[in-house]
CSV table of C-alpha atoms in Angstrom, one decimal:
chain,number,residue,atom,x,y,z
A,6,MET,CA,-43.2,-43.5,15.6
A,7,ALA,CA,-39.4,-43.9,16.3
A,8,LEU,CA,-37.0,-45.1,13.8
A,9,SER,CA,-34.8,-48.4,14.3
A,10,LYS,CA,-30.7,-48.1,14.9
A,11,ASP,CA,-30.4,-48.9,11.1
A,12,GLU,CA,-32.8,-46.4,9.8
A,13,ILE,CA,-31.4,-43.8,11.8
A,14,LEU,CA,-27.9,-45.1,11.0
A,15,ALA,CA,-28.6,-44.4,7.1
A,16,GLY,CA,-30.2,-41.2,7.6
A,17,LEU,CA,-27.1,-40.0,9.2
A,18,ALA,CA,-24.7,-41.0,6.3
A,19,GLU,CA,-27.1,-39.9,4.1
A,20,LEU,CA,-26.4,-36.4,6.2
A,21,VAL,CA,-22.7,-36.6,6.0
A,22,ASN,CA,-22.4,-37.5,2.3
A,23,GLU,CA,-24.7,-34.5,1.3
A,24,GLU,CA,-22.0,-32.0,3.7
A,25,THR,CA,-19.1,-33.5,2.7
A,26,GLY,CA,-19.2,-36.2,-0.2
A,27,ILE,CA,-18.3,-38.8,1.6
A,28,ALA,CA,-19.5,-42.2,0.2
A,29,ALA,CA,-23.1,-43.4,2.3
A,30,GLU,CA,-21.6,-46.9,2.6
A,31,SER,CA,-18.5,-45.8,4.3
A,32,VAL,CA,-20.5,-44.1,7.6
A,33,LEU,CA,-20.2,-46.9,9.9
A,34,LEU,CA,-21.1,-47.6,13.4
A,35,GLU,CA,-17.2,-47.7,14.4
A,36,LYS,CA,-15.8,-44.8,12.5
A,37,SER,CA,-14.7,-41.8,13.8
A,38,PHE,CA,-16.0,-38.4,12.7
A,39,THR,CA,-12.7,-36.3,13.3
A,40,ASP,CA,-9.9,-39.1,12.8
A,41,ASP,CA,-11.8,-41.8,9.9
A,42,LEU,CA,-14.2,-39.1,8.4
A,43,ASP,CA,-12.0,-36.1,8.5
A,44,ILE,CA,-14.8,-33.9,8.9
A,45,ASP,CA,-14.3,-30.3,10.7
A,46,SER,CA,-15.8,-28.9,13.5
A,47,ILE,CA,-17.8,-26.6,11.1
A,48,SER,CA,-19.7,-29.4,9.4
A,49,MET,CA,-20.1,-31.4,12.7
A,50,MET,CA,-22.3,-28.5,13.5
A,51,THR,CA,-24.3,-28.4,9.8
A,52,ILE,CA,-24.5,-32.4,10.3
A,53,VAL,CA,-25.9,-31.7,13.9
A,54,VAL,CA,-28.2,-29.1,12.6
A,55,ASN,CA,-29.4,-31.2,9.8
A,56,ALA,CA,-29.7,-34.2,12.0
A,57,GLU,CA,-31.9,-32.9,14.5
A,58,GLU,CA,-34.3,-31.5,12.1
A,59,LYS,CA,-34.5,-34.6,9.9
A,60,PHE,CA,-34.8,-37.1,13.0
A,61,ASP,CA,-36.8,-34.2,15.3
A,62,VAL,CA,-34.2,-34.6,18.5
A,63,LYS,CA,-32.1,-32.1,19.9
A,64,ILE,CA,-28.2,-32.7,20.4
A,65,PRO,CA,-27.3,-30.2,23.3
A,66,ASP,CA,-24.0,-28.7,22.2
A,67,ASP,CA,-22.3,-30.1,25.4
A,68,VAL,CA,-23.1,-33.6,23.8
A,69,VAL,CA,-22.1,-32.9,20.6
A,70,THR,CA,-18.5,-33.2,21.6
A,71,SER,CA,-18.9,-36.2,22.9
A,72,LEU,CA,-20.0,-37.7,20.2
A,73,LYS,CA,-16.8,-39.0,18.7
A,74,THR,CA,-18.0,-42.2,16.5
A,75,VAL,CA,-20.8,-42.5,14.2
A,76,GLY,CA,-22.1,-45.1,16.8
A,77,ASP,CA,-22.1,-42.7,19.4
A,78,ALA,CA,-24.6,-40.3,17.4
A,79,VAL,CA,-26.8,-43.1,16.1
A,80,ASN,CA,-27.1,-44.4,19.7
A,81,PHE,CA,-27.7,-40.6,21.4
A,82,ILE,CA,-30.5,-40.3,18.4
A,83,VAL,CA,-32.1,-43.7,19.2
A,84,ALA,CA,-32.2,-42.6,23.2
A,85,ALA,CA,-33.5,-38.8,22.2
A,86,GLN,CA,-36.1,-40.6,20.3
A,87,ALA,CA,-37.5,-42.5,22.7
B,22,MET,CA,10.4,2.7,-14.0
B,23,ALA,CA,6.7,1.3,-13.6
B,24,LYS,CA,6.7,-2.2,-14.7
B,25,LYS,CA,4.5,-3.7,-18.1
B,26,ILE,CA,1.4,-5.6,-16.5
B,27,VAL,CA,0.0,-8.0,-18.8
B,28,ILE,CA,-3.4,-9.9,-19.4
B,29,THR,CA,-2.4,-13.6,-19.4
B,30,GLY,CA,-6.1,-15.3,-18.8
B,31,ILE,CA,-9.7,-14.7,-19.2
B,32,GLY,CA,-12.9,-16.7,-17.7
B,33,ALA,CA,-16.3,-15.8,-17.3
B,34,SER,CA,-20.1,-17.4,-16.1
B,35,THR,CA,-22.3,-14.5,-17.5
B,36,PRO,CA,-26.2,-14.5,-19.2
B,37,LEU,CA,-24.5,-14.7,-22.7
B,38,GLY,CA,-22.7,-18.1,-21.7
B,39,GLY,CA,-21.0,-20.4,-19.6
B,40,ASP,CA,-17.8,-19.1,-20.7
B,41,VAL,CA,-15.4,-16.7,-22.4
B,42,ARG,CA,-15.7,-18.1,-26.1
B,43,SER,CA,-19.8,-19.1,-25.4
B,44,THR,CA,-20.4,-15.4,-24.4
B,45,TRP,CA,-18.2,-13.5,-27.3
B,46,GLU,CA,-19.4,-15.3,-30.0
B,47,ALA,CA,-23.3,-14.7,-28.4
B,48,LEU,CA,-22.5,-11.0,-27.8
B,49,LEU,CA,-20.8,-10.7,-31.6
B,50,ALA,CA,-23.8,-12.6,-32.9
B,51,GLY,CA,-26.3,-9.5,-30.8
B,52,GLU,CA,-27.6,-11.8,-28.6
B,53,SER,CA,-29.6,-10.8,-25.8
B,54,GLY,CA,-29.3,-12.5,-22.0
B,55,THR,CA,-32.7,-11.1,-20.7
B,56,HIS,CA,-35.2,-12.9,-20.1
B,57,ALA,CA,-38.7,-13.4,-18.0
B,58,LEU,CA,-38.2,-15.0,-15.0
B,59,THR,CA,-40.2,-18.3,-14.1
B,60,HIS,CA,-39.4,-17.9,-10.5
B,61,PRO,CA,-42.8,-18.7,-8.1
B,62,TRP,CA,-41.5,-15.3,-6.3
B,63,ILE,CA,-42.0,-13.3,-9.3
B,64,GLU,CA,-46.3,-13.3,-9.2
B,65,GLU,CA,-45.9,-14.4,-5.1
B,66,TYR,CA,-44.5,-11.0,-4.4
B,67,SER,CA,-46.3,-9.3,-7.5
B,68,LEU,CA,-43.0,-7.8,-8.4
B,69,PRO,CA,-43.1,-4.7,-10.6
B,70,VAL,CA,-40.1,-6.2,-13.1
B,71,THR,CA,-40.3,-9.9,-13.6
B,72,PHE,CA,-37.0,-10.2,-16.0
B,73,ALA,CA,-33.6,-10.3,-15.5
B,74,ALA,CA,-30.1,-11.6,-17.6
B,75,GLU,CA,-29.7,-15.1,-15.6
B,76,ALA,CA,-26.2,-16.5,-15.8
B,77,LYS,CA,-26.1,-19.2,-18.7
B,78,VAL,CA,-23.8,-21.8,-16.0
B,79,ARG,CA,-24.9,-24.2,-13.7
B,80,PRO,CA,-22.8,-24.6,-10.5
B,81,GLU,CA,-23.8,-27.9,-9.4
B,82,GLU,CA,-22.6,-29.2,-12.6
B,83,ILE,CA,-19.3,-28.0,-12.4
B,84,LEU,CA,-18.3,-27.7,-9.0
B,85,ALA,CA,-18.6,-30.9,-6.1
B,86,ARG,CA,-21.2,-30.9,-4.3
B,87,PRO,CA,-19.8,-30.7,-1.1
B,88,GLU,CA,-17.4,-27.8,-2.2
B,89,ALA,CA,-21.0,-25.8,-3.7
B,90,LYS,CA,-22.7,-26.4,-0.5
B,91,ARG,CA,-20.0,-24.2,1.2
B,92,LEU,CA,-20.4,-21.3,-1.2
B,93,ASP,CA,-23.1,-18.6,-1.9
B,94,PRO,CA,-23.7,-18.1,-6.0
B,95,SER,CA,-22.2,-15.6,-5.8
B,96,SER,CA,-18.8,-17.4,-4.8
B,97,GLN,CA,-19.4,-20.2,-7.1
B,98,PHE,CA,-19.8,-18.1,-10.4
B,99,ALA,CA,-16.8,-16.4,-8.9
B,100,LEU,CA,-15.0,-19.6,-8.9
B,101,ILE,CA,-16.2,-20.9,-11.7
B,102,SER,CA,-14.7,-18.1,-14.1
B,103,ALA,CA,-11.5,-17.9,-12.1
B,104,LEU,CA,-10.9,-21.6,-13.1
B,105,GLU,CA,-11.6,-21.2,-16.7
B,106,ALA,CA,-9.3,-18.0,-16.7
B,107,TRP,CA,-6.3,-20.1,-14.6
B,108,ALA,CA,-6.4,-22.8,-17.5
B,109,ASP,CA,-6.5,-20.3,-20.0
B,110,ALA,CA,-3.5,-18.7,-18.9
B,111,GLY,CA,-1.8,-22.2,-18.3
B,112,SER,CA,-2.1,-22.9,-14.9
B,113,PRO,CA,1.2,-21.1,-13.6
B,114,ASP,CA,3.4,-22.2,-12.0
B,115,VAL,CA,3.9,-19.1,-9.1
B,116,GLU,CA,5.1,-19.1,-5.7
B,117,PRO,CA,2.1,-19.2,-3.6
B,118,GLU,CA,3.6,-16.3,-1.8
B,119,ARG,CA,3.7,-14.1,-4.8
B,120,LEU,CA,0.5,-15.1,-5.8
B,121,GLY,CA,-2.3,-12.9,-5.4
B,122,VAL,CA,-6.1,-12.3,-5.6
B,123,ASP,CA,-7.7,-8.9,-6.2
B,124,TYR,CA,-11.3,-9.9,-6.0
B,125,ALA,CA,-15.0,-7.9,-6.1
B,126,THR,CA,-18.8,-7.8,-5.7
B,127,GLY,CA,-21.2,-5.1,-5.1
B,128,ILE,CA,-23.5,-6.7,-2.6
B,129,GLY,CA,-21.9,-10.0,-1.0
B,130,GLY,CA,-23.7,-13.2,-0.2
B,131,LEU,CA,-27.4,-11.6,-0.4
B,132,TRP,CA,-29.0,-15.4,-0.9
B,133,THR,CA,-27.1,-16.7,1.8
B,134,LEU,CA,-28.1,-13.2,4.0
B,135,LEU,CA,-31.8,-13.5,3.4
B,136,ASP,CA,-32.0,-17.6,3.0
B,137,ALA,CA,-30.9,-17.5,6.3
B,138,TRP,CA,-33.0,-14.9,8.0
B,139,ASP,CA,-36.2,-17.1,6.3
B,140,THR,CA,-34.7,-20.1,8.2
B,141,LEU,CA,-34.7,-18.3,11.6
B,142,ARG,CA,-38.1,-16.8,11.4
B,143,GLU,CA,-39.6,-19.9,9.8
B,144,LYS,CA,-37.7,-22.8,12.1
B,145,GLY,CA,-35.6,-20.5,15.0
B,146,PRO,CA,-31.9,-20.0,15.4
B,147,ARG,CA,-30.8,-23.8,16.1
B,148,ARG,CA,-31.1,-24.3,12.6
B,149,VAL,CA,-29.1,-21.3,11.0
B,150,LEU,CA,-26.6,-23.1,9.4
B,151,PRO,CA,-22.8,-23.0,10.5
B,152,MET,CA,-21.4,-21.7,7.5
B,153,THR,CA,-23.8,-18.6,7.3
B,154,VAL,CA,-21.5,-16.2,8.1
B,155,PRO,CA,-18.2,-17.3,6.1
B,156,MET,CA,-20.6,-17.6,2.9
B,157,LEU,CA,-22.5,-14.2,3.1
B,158,MET,CA,-19.3,-12.4,3.8
B,159,PRO,CA,-18.3,-9.9,0.9
B,160,ASN,CA,-14.6,-11.4,1.2
B,161,ALA,CA,-16.0,-15.1,0.5
B,162,ALA,CA,-15.1,-15.1,-3.2
B,163,ALA,CA,-11.4,-13.9,-2.3
B,164,ALA,CA,-10.8,-16.7,0.2
B,165,ALA,CA,-12.6,-19.5,-2.0
B,166,ILE,CA,-9.9,-18.5,-5.0
B,167,SER,CA,-7.3,-18.5,-2.2
B,168,MET,CA,-7.9,-21.3,-1.1
B,169,LYS,CA,-8.7,-23.3,-4.5
B,170,PHE,CA,-5.1,-21.5,-6.1
B,171,HIS,CA,-2.8,-21.9,-3.1
B,172,ALA,CA,-2.9,-17.8,-3.2
B,173,ARG,CA,-0.9,-16.7,-0.6
B,174,ALA,CA,0.2,-13.2,-0.8
B,175,PHE,CA,-2.8,-11.8,-0.2
B,176,ALA,CA,-6.8,-12.0,-1.1
B,177,ARG,CA,-8.3,-8.9,-1.0
B,178,THR,CA,-11.8,-7.5,-1.9
B,179,VAL,CA,-13.0,-4.3,-3.5
B,180,ALA,CA,-16.5,-2.9,-2.7
B,181,SER,CA,-17.7,-0.3,-4.5
B,182,ALA,CA,-21.0,-0.9,-6.2
B,183,CYS,CA,-21.0,-1.0,-9.7
B,184,ALA,CA,-17.2,0.0,-10.1
B,185,SER,CA,-16.1,-3.1,-8.2
B,186,SER,CA,-14.3,-5.2,-10.5
B,187,VAL,CA,-12.6,-2.5,-12.3
B,188,GLU,CA,-11.6,-1.6,-9.2
B,189,SER,CA,-10.4,-4.6,-8.5
B,190,ILE,CA,-7.9,-4.6,-11.5
B,191,ALA,CA,-7.1,-1.4,-10.5
B,192,SER,CA,-6.1,-2.7,-7.4
B,193,ALA,CA,-4.3,-5.6,-8.8
B,194,TYR,CA,-2.3,-3.3,-11.2
B,195,GLU,CA,-1.3,-1.7,-8.0
B,196,HIS,CA,-0.4,-4.6,-6.0
B,197,LEU,CA,2.2,-5.6,-9.2
B,198,GLN,CA,3.6,-2.2,-9.7
B,199,ILE,CA,4.8,-2.6,-6.2
B,200,GLY,CA,6.0,-5.9,-6.1
B,201,ALA,CA,3.2,-7.4,-3.8
B,202,ALA,CA,2.8,-10.7,-6.4
B,203,ASP,CA,3.3,-11.5,-9.8
B,204,VAL,CA,0.5,-13.1,-10.5
B,205,VAL,CA,-2.9,-11.8,-9.2
B,206,ILE,CA,-5.9,-13.1,-10.1
B,207,ALA,CA,-8.9,-10.2,-11.0
B,208,GLY,CA,-12.1,-10.1,-11.3
B,209,GLY,CA,-15.9,-9.9,-9.2
B,210,THR,CA,-19.1,-11.5,-8.9
B,211,GLU,CA,-22.6,-10.8,-8.6
B,212,SER,CA,-25.2,-12.8,-7.9
B,213,ALA,CA,-28.2,-10.3,-6.6
B,214,ILE,CA,-31.2,-11.4,-8.8
B,215,HIS,CA,-33.5,-11.7,-5.8
B,216,PRO,CA,-37.1,-9.9,-5.1
B,217,ILE,CA,-35.4,-7.8,-2.8
B,218,THR,CA,-33.1,-6.4,-5.2
B,219,LEU,CA,-35.8,-5.9,-7.9
B,220,ALA,CA,-37.9,-4.4,-5.4
B,221,ALA,CA,-35.6,-2.1,-4.1
B,222,PHE,CA,-33.8,-1.1,-7.6
B,223,SER,CA,-37.5,-0.4,-9.0
B,224,SER,CA,-38.5,1.5,-5.5
B,225,MET,CA,-35.8,3.9,-6.7
B,226,GLN,CA,-37.1,3.7,-10.6
B,227,ALA,CA,-33.6,2.8,-11.8
B,228,LEU,CA,-34.9,-0.4,-13.3
B,229,SER,CA,-36.5,-1.2,-16.9
B,230,LYS,CA,-40.2,-2.0,-16.7
B,231,ARG,CA,-40.2,-2.9,-20.0
B,232,ASN,CA,-41.8,-6.6,-19.0
B,233,ASP,CA,-43.8,-7.3,-22.4
B,234,ASP,CA,-39.9,-7.0,-24.0
B,235,PRO,CA,-37.5,-8.2,-21.9
B,236,GLU,CA,-34.9,-8.7,-24.4
B,237,HIS,CA,-35.3,-5.3,-25.7
B,238,ALA,CA,-35.5,-3.7,-22.4
B,239,SER,CA,-31.5,-2.9,-21.8
B,240,ARG,CA,-31.1,-0.6,-24.3
B,241,PRO,CA,-28.3,1.9,-23.6
B,242,TYR,CA,-27.7,5.1,-25.8
B,243,SER,CA,-31.5,4.6,-27.3
B,244,ILE,CA,-34.3,7.2,-26.7
B,245,ASP,CA,-36.8,5.7,-25.1
B,246,ARG,CA,-34.3,3.9,-22.3
B,247,ASP,CA,-35.8,3.4,-19.0
B,248,GLY,CA,-33.4,2.0,-17.0
B,249,PHE,CA,-31.1,-1.3,-16.5
B,250,VAL,CA,-31.7,-4.8,-16.4
B,251,MET,CA,-30.3,-6.9,-13.6
B,252,GLY,CA,-27.6,-9.1,-14.7
B,253,GLU,CA,-25.6,-11.5,-12.7
B,254,GLY,CA,-22.2,-13.7,-12.9
B,255,ALA,CA,-18.5,-13.2,-12.7
B,256,ALA,CA,-15.6,-12.7,-14.8
B,257,THR,CA,-11.8,-13.3,-14.0
B,258,LEU,CA,-8.7,-11.9,-15.4
B,259,ILE,CA,-5.1,-13.5,-14.8
B,260,LEU,CA,-2.5,-10.4,-14.5
B,261,GLU,CA,1.0,-10.7,-14.1
B,262,THR,CA,4.2,-8.6,-14.8
B,263,GLU,CA,5.4,-9.4,-18.3
B,264,GLU,CA,8.6,-10.0,-16.8
B,265,HIS,CA,6.8,-13.3,-15.1
B,266,ALA,CA,4.7,-13.7,-18.1
B,267,LEU,CA,7.9,-13.8,-20.5
B,268,ALA,CA,9.6,-15.9,-18.1
B,269,ARG,CA,6.9,-18.8,-18.3
B,270,GLY,CA,6.5,-18.7,-22.0
B,271,ALA,CA,2.7,-17.5,-21.2
B,272,HIS,CA,0.1,-16.3,-24.2
B,273,ILE,CA,-0.4,-12.7,-23.8
B,274,TYR,CA,-3.8,-11.2,-24.5
B,275,ALA,CA,-2.9,-7.2,-24.1
B,276,GLU,CA,-1.4,-4.9,-22.0
B,277,LEU,CA,-3.3,-3.5,-18.8
B,278,ALA,CA,-1.4,-0.4,-19.4
B,279,GLY,CA,-3.1,2.0,-16.8
B,280,THR,CA,-5.5,2.5,-14.5
B,281,SER,CA,-7.5,4.6,-12.3
B,282,VAL,CA,-10.3,5.0,-9.5
B,283,THR,CA,-11.6,8.7,-8.7
B,284,ALA,CA,-14.8,9.9,-6.5
B,285,ASP,CA,-17.7,11.9,-7.2
B,286,SER,CA,-18.5,13.0,-3.8
B,287,TYR,CA,-21.9,14.7,-5.1
B,288,HIS,CA,-24.8,12.1,-4.4
B,289,ILE,CA,-25.1,8.9,-3.1
B,290,THR,CA,-26.9,7.5,-6.2
B,291,ALA,CA,-26.7,9.7,-9.0
B,292,PRO,CA,-23.8,10.4,-11.0
B,293,ASP,CA,-22.4,14.1,-11.2
B,294,PRO,CA,-24.4,15.2,-14.0
B,295,GLU,CA,-21.0,16.6,-15.8
B,296,GLY,CA,-19.4,14.1,-15.2
B,297,TRP,CA,-16.5,15.2,-14.1
B,298,GLY,CA,-15.1,12.3,-11.9
B,299,ALA,CA,-15.7,10.0,-14.7
B,300,SER,CA,-13.7,12.5,-17.1
B,301,ARG,CA,-10.9,12.8,-14.5
B,302,ALA,CA,-10.5,8.8,-14.4
B,303,MET,CA,-10.5,8.3,-17.8
B,304,ARG,CA,-7.3,11.1,-18.2
B,305,GLN,CA,-5.6,9.6,-14.8
B,306,ALA,CA,-5.9,6.4,-16.4
B,307,LEU,CA,-4.7,7.3,-19.7
B,308,GLU,CA,-1.3,9.1,-18.3
B,309,GLN,CA,-0.7,6.3,-16.0
B,310,ALA,CA,-0.5,4.6,-19.4
B,311,GLY,CA,1.5,7.0,-21.1
B,312,ALA,CA,-0.8,7.4,-23.5
B,313,THR,CA,-2.8,10.6,-25.0
B,314,ALA,CA,-6.7,10.5,-26.0
B,315,GLU,CA,-5.8,11.0,-29.4
B,316,GLN,CA,-4.5,7.3,-29.1
B,317,VAL,CA,-7.5,5.8,-28.1
B,318,THR,CA,-9.4,3.4,-30.6
B,319,HIS,CA,-12.6,2.0,-28.5
B,320,ILE,CA,-14.2,2.6,-25.5
B,321,ASN,CA,-16.6,0.3,-23.4
B,322,ALA,CA,-18.3,2.5,-21.7
B,323,HIS,CA,-20.6,1.8,-18.5
B,324,ALA,CA,-23.5,2.7,-20.2
B,325,THR,CA,-26.2,0.9,-18.0
B,326,SER,CA,-29.4,2.4,-19.9
B,327,THR,CA,-30.7,4.5,-17.3
B,328,PRO,CA,-32.0,7.9,-19.0
B,329,VAL,CA,-29.6,10.2,-16.7
B,330,GLY,CA,-26.3,8.0,-16.3
B,331,ASP,CA,-25.7,7.5,-20.1
B,332,VAL,CA,-25.9,11.4,-20.5
B,333,ALA,CA,-23.3,12.0,-17.6
B,334,GLU,CA,-21.0,9.5,-18.9
B,335,TYR,CA,-21.6,10.9,-22.8
B,336,LYS,CA,-20.1,14.1,-21.4
B,337,ALA,CA,-17.6,12.8,-19.6
B,338,ILE,CA,-16.1,11.0,-22.5
B,339,LEU,CA,-16.8,14.6,-24.7
B,340,ALA,CA,-14.6,16.5,-21.9
B,341,VAL,CA,-11.8,14.0,-22.7
B,342,PHE,CA,-12.1,13.3,-26.2
B,343,GLY,CA,-13.4,16.5,-27.7
B,344,ASP,CA,-13.9,16.5,-31.4
B,345,ARG,CA,-12.9,13.2,-31.9
B,346,THR,CA,-15.6,12.0,-29.2
B,347,GLY,CA,-18.1,11.1,-32.3
B,348,SER,CA,-15.3,8.9,-34.3
B,349,ILE,CA,-14.5,6.8,-31.6
B,350,PRO,CA,-16.1,3.2,-31.6
B,351,VAL,CA,-18.0,2.6,-28.5
B,352,SER,CA,-19.7,-0.3,-27.4
B,353,ALA,CA,-22.2,-0.7,-24.3
B,354,THR,CA,-22.5,-4.0,-23.4
B,355,LYS,CA,-24.9,-4.1,-21.2
B,356,ALA,CA,-27.4,-4.0,-23.8
B,357,SER,CA,-26.7,-7.8,-24.2
B,358,THR,CA,-25.3,-8.9,-20.7
B,359,GLY,CA,-27.8,-7.1,-18.3
B,360,HIS,CA,-26.0,-5.3,-15.7
B,361,LEU,CA,-23.5,-7.7,-13.7
B,362,LEU,CA,-23.1,-5.1,-10.7
B,363,GLY,CA,-20.0,-6.0,-8.9
B,364,GLY,CA,-19.1,-8.5,-11.6
B,365,THR,CA,-19.9,-6.1,-14.7
B,366,GLY,CA,-16.8,-4.3,-14.7
B,367,ALA,CA,-14.1,-7.7,-15.3
B,368,LEU,CA,-16.4,-9.0,-17.6
B,369,GLU,CA,-16.3,-5.3,-19.7
B,370,ALA,CA,-12.5,-5.8,-19.4
B,371,ILE,CA,-12.9,-9.4,-20.9
B,372,PHE,CA,-14.5,-7.2,-23.7
B,373,THR,CA,-12.4,-4.7,-24.0
B,374,THR,CA,-9.7,-7.2,-24.1
B,375,LEU,CA,-10.8,-9.3,-27.1
B,376,ALA,CA,-12.2,-6.0,-28.8
B,377,ILE,CA,-8.5,-5.6,-29.6
B,378,GLN,CA,-7.3,-9.0,-30.0
B,379,ASP,CA,-9.8,-9.6,-32.7
B,380,ARG,CA,-10.1,-5.8,-33.8
B,381,LEU,CA,-14.1,-5.7,-33.9
B,382,ALA,CA,-15.8,-3.6,-31.3
B,383,PRO,CA,-18.7,-5.8,-30.3
B,384,PRO,CA,-22.4,-4.8,-31.0
B,385,THR,CA,-25.1,-2.4,-28.9
B,386,ILE,CA,-27.7,-4.4,-29.4
B,387,ASN,CA,-31.6,-2.3,-29.1
B,388,LEU,CA,-30.6,0.4,-30.5
B,389,THR,CA,-34.0,1.7,-32.1
B,390,GLU,CA,-33.8,5.3,-32.3
B,391,LYS,CA,-29.9,7.0,-31.2
B,392,ASP,CA,-30.7,9.4,-28.3
B,393,PRO,CA,-29.2,12.8,-30.4
B,394,GLU,CA,-28.0,14.1,-26.4
B,395,THR,CA,-25.1,11.0,-26.8
B,396,PRO,CA,-24.1,11.3,-30.2
B,397,LEU,CA,-21.2,8.7,-29.6
B,398,LEU,CA,-20.1,6.2,-32.5
B,399,VAL,CA,-22.4,3.2,-31.4
B,400,SER,CA,-24.0,0.6,-33.6
B,401,SER,CA,-26.1,-2.4,-33.1
B,402,ASP,CA,-23.5,-4.1,-35.4
B,403,ALA,CA,-19.8,-5.0,-34.4
B,404,GLN,CA,-17.9,-2.1,-35.4
B,405,PRO,CA,-13.9,-2.8,-37.4
B,406,LEU,CA,-11.1,-0.9,-35.2
B,407,GLY,CA,-8.9,-1.4,-38.1
B,408,GLU,CA,-5.1,-3.0,-38.2
B,409,GLY,CA,-3.2,0.3,-36.1
B,410,PRO,CA,-2.4,0.3,-32.9
B,411,GLN,CA,-5.2,0.0,-30.2
B,412,VAL,CA,-5.6,1.3,-26.8
B,413,ALA,CA,-8.9,0.9,-25.6
B,414,LEU,CA,-11.0,2.1,-22.2
B,415,CYS,CA,-13.1,0.3,-20.0
B,416,ASN,CA,-15.2,2.4,-18.0
B,417,SER,CA,-17.2,1.5,-14.5
B,418,PHE,CA,-18.7,3.5,-12.1
B,419,GLY,CA,-20.9,2.6,-9.1
B,420,PHE,CA,-23.4,4.0,-6.4
B,421,GLY,CA,-21.4,6.2,-3.9
B,422,GLY,CA,-19.7,7.8,-6.9
B,423,HIS,CA,-16.9,5.7,-7.8
B,424,ASN,CA,-15.6,5.9,-11.0
B,425,ALA,CA,-13.2,3.1,-12.3
B,426,VAL,CA,-11.1,3.1,-15.6
B,427,ALA,CA,-8.6,0.7,-17.4
B,428,VAL,CA,-6.7,1.3,-20.5
B,429,ILE,CA,-6.1,-2.0,-22.2
B,430,ARG,CA,-4.0,-1.9,-25.1
B,431,ASP,CA,-1.8,-4.6,-27.9
B,432,TYR,CA,0.7,-5.9,-26.3
B,433,ALA,CA,4.4,-5.2,-27.5
B,434,ALA,CA,7.4,-6.2,-26.4
């Protein structure tokens, strides 16, 4: 069963928190991974690998670079689940 | 003119305690850090050895989670002991370009490598985490310490198996002598209590198999010793030039008076049976210290509790000290701590430093019947070192025929 957008946001926030220590509450849709959350590329890739496992989706490397904001990632995962 | 190099900070994460103080107290109390292992993998693989000396420190309670997640357990131990040593040294105010790191490991990020291998086999390449290589590389601990304390002079890694961390102290000594830094964070670490190492060291008949009595398994110089006990942990010393230490009013524990590193070129695992390489290292280290064998008051022996190794080291000591051999208090502290591989030499250098400070050679536990082939002055009780000037040796030898010796003595301005 596909997860809702809110559930995916919550799950992604949990992964970001685990990897970086950033409070899950501050992982909001409009936040940029690099500019707002200050997540480096190696942490970003760790989050991607863990997100693929958690949500059972594939996030190709060329897509990763286009996921600028948390919202971009949530939208991609929502679509990829369908 | 050689500079005087001094020890101004110490830190340790060991099977006896989470810091230097608790470790030293447990050592003097004659405790053993060795216990039966309860991990499910002991039964899963029917391992021939079911005990080890695990570090009494919980990195997840000390390091922030994101930081800990990026470090192999070996680097976590290293960083925790370095934080203690740095604070103990009074958090020296030193230019980043004048602060160096010489750190050691015997094996490196073993857990990270093997966990990643399991992930690859079970879940495929996409699940192998991006931090895998920077976590498993042997220089990871040196790099983590360099980043933590802004050490920019250099961050170098020594790997010479069980001689590694006295060798890293020797490197630090040399770096300070040539003026490459004013302060060096030196030490070594290991986290390799893993089914693969227990299986592999057992295969080579190197480990004690006293499964029914783990606390008494590590018994250097006992006639019935049957191998070493795997330990884990890290130890760190802050070394600096006397000039720098005095200028900042630092507390000085002792002087690192000389070091030496030699190679046996004999056999990949067995020590030279006559201990020539080891005795040469002891003589050279004393020479560098400007000290004589007659002045030596204490030896912290490598003494891993293997049948062959303890005898070879005895012969090496005999070659250097002759008639005095039986009258110098010797401590074989691996009886209590187990063998920390790449962390062991730095830990024993700390024990040597504290022995000088407290005028007390720590006990060698589990000595039931002394081996007549190693007639050294060892005791299951702490031995007083007397009130006179102290000159002590710390020996570390490793697979590959590596011999490393440090001379530590009272600091006198």
